Amino acid sequence: MASTVGDVVVRPAGTDAASEPTTRTVDSTLVDELEGVEGAARVDGNVTAFGVYVVGKDGKLIGGNGPPSIGGNWSEAPAGHDLEGMDIIAGREPEKQGEVLLDSRTAGEGGYVIGQDVNIVTATDRGALTAELVGIIGFPEGGSLNGATFTAFDTRTARELFLDGKDAFTDIWVTAEAGTSRGDLAEAVTAALPDGVEAVTGDDAADEAASAIREAVGFLTTFLLIFAGISLVVGAFLIVNTFSIPVAQRSRELALLRAPGASKKQVTRSVLLEALVPGLLGSTIGLGLGVLLAVGIRSLFAQFGLDLSGQSLIMAPKTIPAAYAVGVIVTMGAAFFPARRTTKIAPVQAMRDDIAMPESSLRRRFLIGVVLMLGGGAALAAGLTDSVPRPLWFVGGGIPAILLGVASASPVISHPLLSAAAWIYARLFGSIGALAGQNSLRNPRRTTATSSALMIGLSPACTMAIVGDSAKASVDRTIEENFVGDYVVSSLVGQSFSTRIGREMADVPGVESVWAQRFAISQMGGEGQGIGAADPATMRDGFKIDMVEGDLSDSGRRHGRRRRDLCRGGGARGRRRRRGSARRRGARDGGRRFVRREPTALLPDRDHPADPGRRGPPGLRQLPDHRHRWSVRRAGRPRRGRGEVADRHRQGPAGLRCRATRADRPAGVDDLRAARARAVHRGAGHRQHARVVHHRAHARGRAATGDRSQPAPAAADGDPRSRW
Amino acid sequence: MTMTDAVGVAVAARVRDLTKTYGKGDAMVRALDGVSLDLVAGEFTAIMGPSGSGKSTLMHCCAALDTATSGTVFIGDRELGKLKDKELTRLRRDEIGFVFQSFNPVPTLSAEENIVLPQSIARRKPDREWFDTVIETVGIRDRLGHRPNQLSGGQQQRVAVARALVGRPTIIFADEPTGNLDSTSGAEVLDLLRRSAADYGQTVVMVTHDPVAASYTDRVVFPADGRIVDELRNPDREGVLDVMARMSAPAAEA
Ligand SMILES: Nc1ncnc2c1ncn2[C@@H]1O[C@H](COP(=O)(O)OP(=O)(O)OP(=O)(O)O)[C@@H](O)[C@H]1O
Ligand SMILES: [Mg+2]
């Protein structure tokens, strides 16, 4: 039960809750042994697996995006640590194969009631299965799975499904007797454990899990923070601009106060007070809109699959003063500087003409602008060429500097443009046009303040558009450069999926070959290292690999040694990115292979779908062998055969995604995707002829190497949703 | 407060070689071109000159509302150019009353609030009795609650005069205070200004184009092309007209 945790968790040594579950287990006999430990009230064994999807009655996948889809056994282990535990709130527990429990939210969303058959898709060898819903579990005292789905079987079925029928558990919870501290219990339990198994308190396990999740959603936080930063800069700029216009116009009115003896201080104070009110008002409204927006974004995320609805919105107390501080300070600052500007000139001068800004101040503005632009450009160049430490800071500092520089110098820069515009107006529209032209030229500050507001407002919109398209293009290119196949089939939610699908795809008429690859992240010297596994033929034909040294054909025989190298050898081996170092490493480590652009080391994998009975290389034993991701490749004429693969799997691979590996085959992808959608969601599909389908499977997990204390980094496939 | 010149007359304001130019290069205008002038304390002085002769500019520079290009201005014994902003502000507020040629009321304040603005800026209570006298004389009692945009040009001008007088400043500069007034109300305003000088010892300087208005004063100075070119003491209408004719004659011939 993933959302809660026992008092003491017994698990294979070196696991941590942050990692995705592996195929490593603890022996079930331990349960009986631990029951004898002093202070243990009860001991329960858990089987836990991820990627167990429930397909709703409407054929749609429930959840699965973001929060995990958890499967496992049902045990009545109480949650420790004063956490709300889950309990059966309706029906009974599953007793035999073909019976299943669902959490109440999943059951509700799927439209299932007790007694009905539930469609379940697993990433195991079994693929899809159907089971009768016999009970519903939930949190009687309130609580939530935070958007995760939970599917529970009886222990035997769970073992068959997820542990290859092994008489084992993923982990064991030991519940403390009243009066026994969790720490003491953990110590007592540890003393009773054999080698290779460890006991941690539930608190530690929960911390590990929490930090992993925090890390996993870290990208989101960063992204939102960047966005917030941009909004703040843009907002502040717009406010400064907005205020500089009325204050320039109001300089006359302020001069009317100055003439009968109002001091600079008084004038400034009045402007500040005036700004305070809109500042407060704006901050209040902004806060309110922000909350509304947060609600909106949350439901938007839910649409995209990142379901956060299990978590209530958090309004930290410091948000409110921070919002007011920013709002009021920016507004008052914006009002202050133009006001000070007007109090610097003689009253009559200000009265006579609200635009009578000294020429010298324009020149200074221009100079400041030019300096900012040059400095920003230099910083940007330095940052982009990596010639300084912390290049990102240079880039991040350079861009706003350029922006402010342009805005600052714009009254001067824009003069020729405005003159040209004025000339054209006069030509086209006679005296009215001349008037318009003169008006825009009369006060270059005001004119450019207006257009700067537009400029700076449009720039983030452009930024987002460009970043979005670039990200898409770079993913496309990565696929194009690294995949020889025609189509990549992957889980829609970035999860692994059953090897069975790959085998079935191989059986599709017209499929030439199906290639599978596993993928895992391992820790090497504290650094994340992607490890791919594929059989030598797949390596040779399915990847674009620069062989640095050695020969793919003999890699199969030597994988044992290579495994040791890879797993124990420590950090530097895994580093690639720079070709030079990859070459050097490759040269030293005969059979090692590097994909040129991807941070992936390749290992031979014998567990090819064509040869399912055999295990992978020993070094990869800890890669859960059922957690595969597939790439499908279709060669030949693109317009043919796209329905076939999907059609063959209309009951099976719910939530599969297909994308083209080459940009010149968009039609095929769309068709394939559409066909997939039809096949999966509606059980319909076109029978067409797929001539060639290659596939690859990726498995995610952890190799038992390196630094355990660090959570596994995200998968290297760039799909943020796979980071859960 | 005032200095005494060589002849033993107290001088409220002294202008020496005052130059003020606008613009530069070809477009440069010399509004003031080395003006020197003493304004005697307690005297009512009129400045009469052709349009564009720099009268308003001179007044602004004297009243610390504008800065001269070169030359010095003394108000009492203080040289304006050497005063800090704070002192200038206090001078404008407490010692100088100014009536702008085109009155510049604060549009958001009522007539009354405009009139007592210098006092409210200084957080002082206006002298109620004097306030009433001034209001009565300029005749805008029934318009006190109105905003400037609800007043006629003449009423605005009278509000401006009232403001300049209410604070009992040492020097009152009035730039064409009767320009928009009919002869009766104009006469009342002029009488008030004269009384300010005669009865209360205030120094009053007034720009006017009206020889009749000038005849209310103790002295008329005549600027032309940025310099003082002539002067009359105890003028009457005919004397002023004479000088005006003399001044415009060469221009007419040219
Ligand atoms: N801000 C300015 N920029 C350029 N020239 C100016 C400016 N203010 C005044 N001038 C010029 O300075 C000269 C004197 O102006 P000023 O307003 O002092 O004249 P004036 O004697 O008050 O005229 P009037 O009787 O019409 O009020 C004029 O030629 C005017 O064009
Ligand atoms: Mg004038």
PDB file of C-alpha atoms and ligand atoms in Angstrom, chain B residues 55-56 101 175-176 207, ligand 2:
ATOM      1  CA  LYS B  55       8.131  89.891 -18.986  1.00  0.00           C
ATOM      2  CA  SER B  56       6.803  86.526 -17.913  1.00  0.00           C
ATOM      3  CA  GLN B 101      -0.535  84.704 -16.835  1.00  0.00           C
ATOM      4  CA  ASP B 175       1.390  88.270 -14.558  1.00  0.00           C
ATOM      5  CA  GLU B 176      -1.465  90.159 -16.204  1.00  0.00           C
ATOM      6  CA  VAL B 207       2.771  92.717 -15.742  1.00  0.00           C
TER       7      VAL B 207
HETATM    8 MG    MG C   2       3.779  86.800 -20.562  1.00  0.00          MG
END
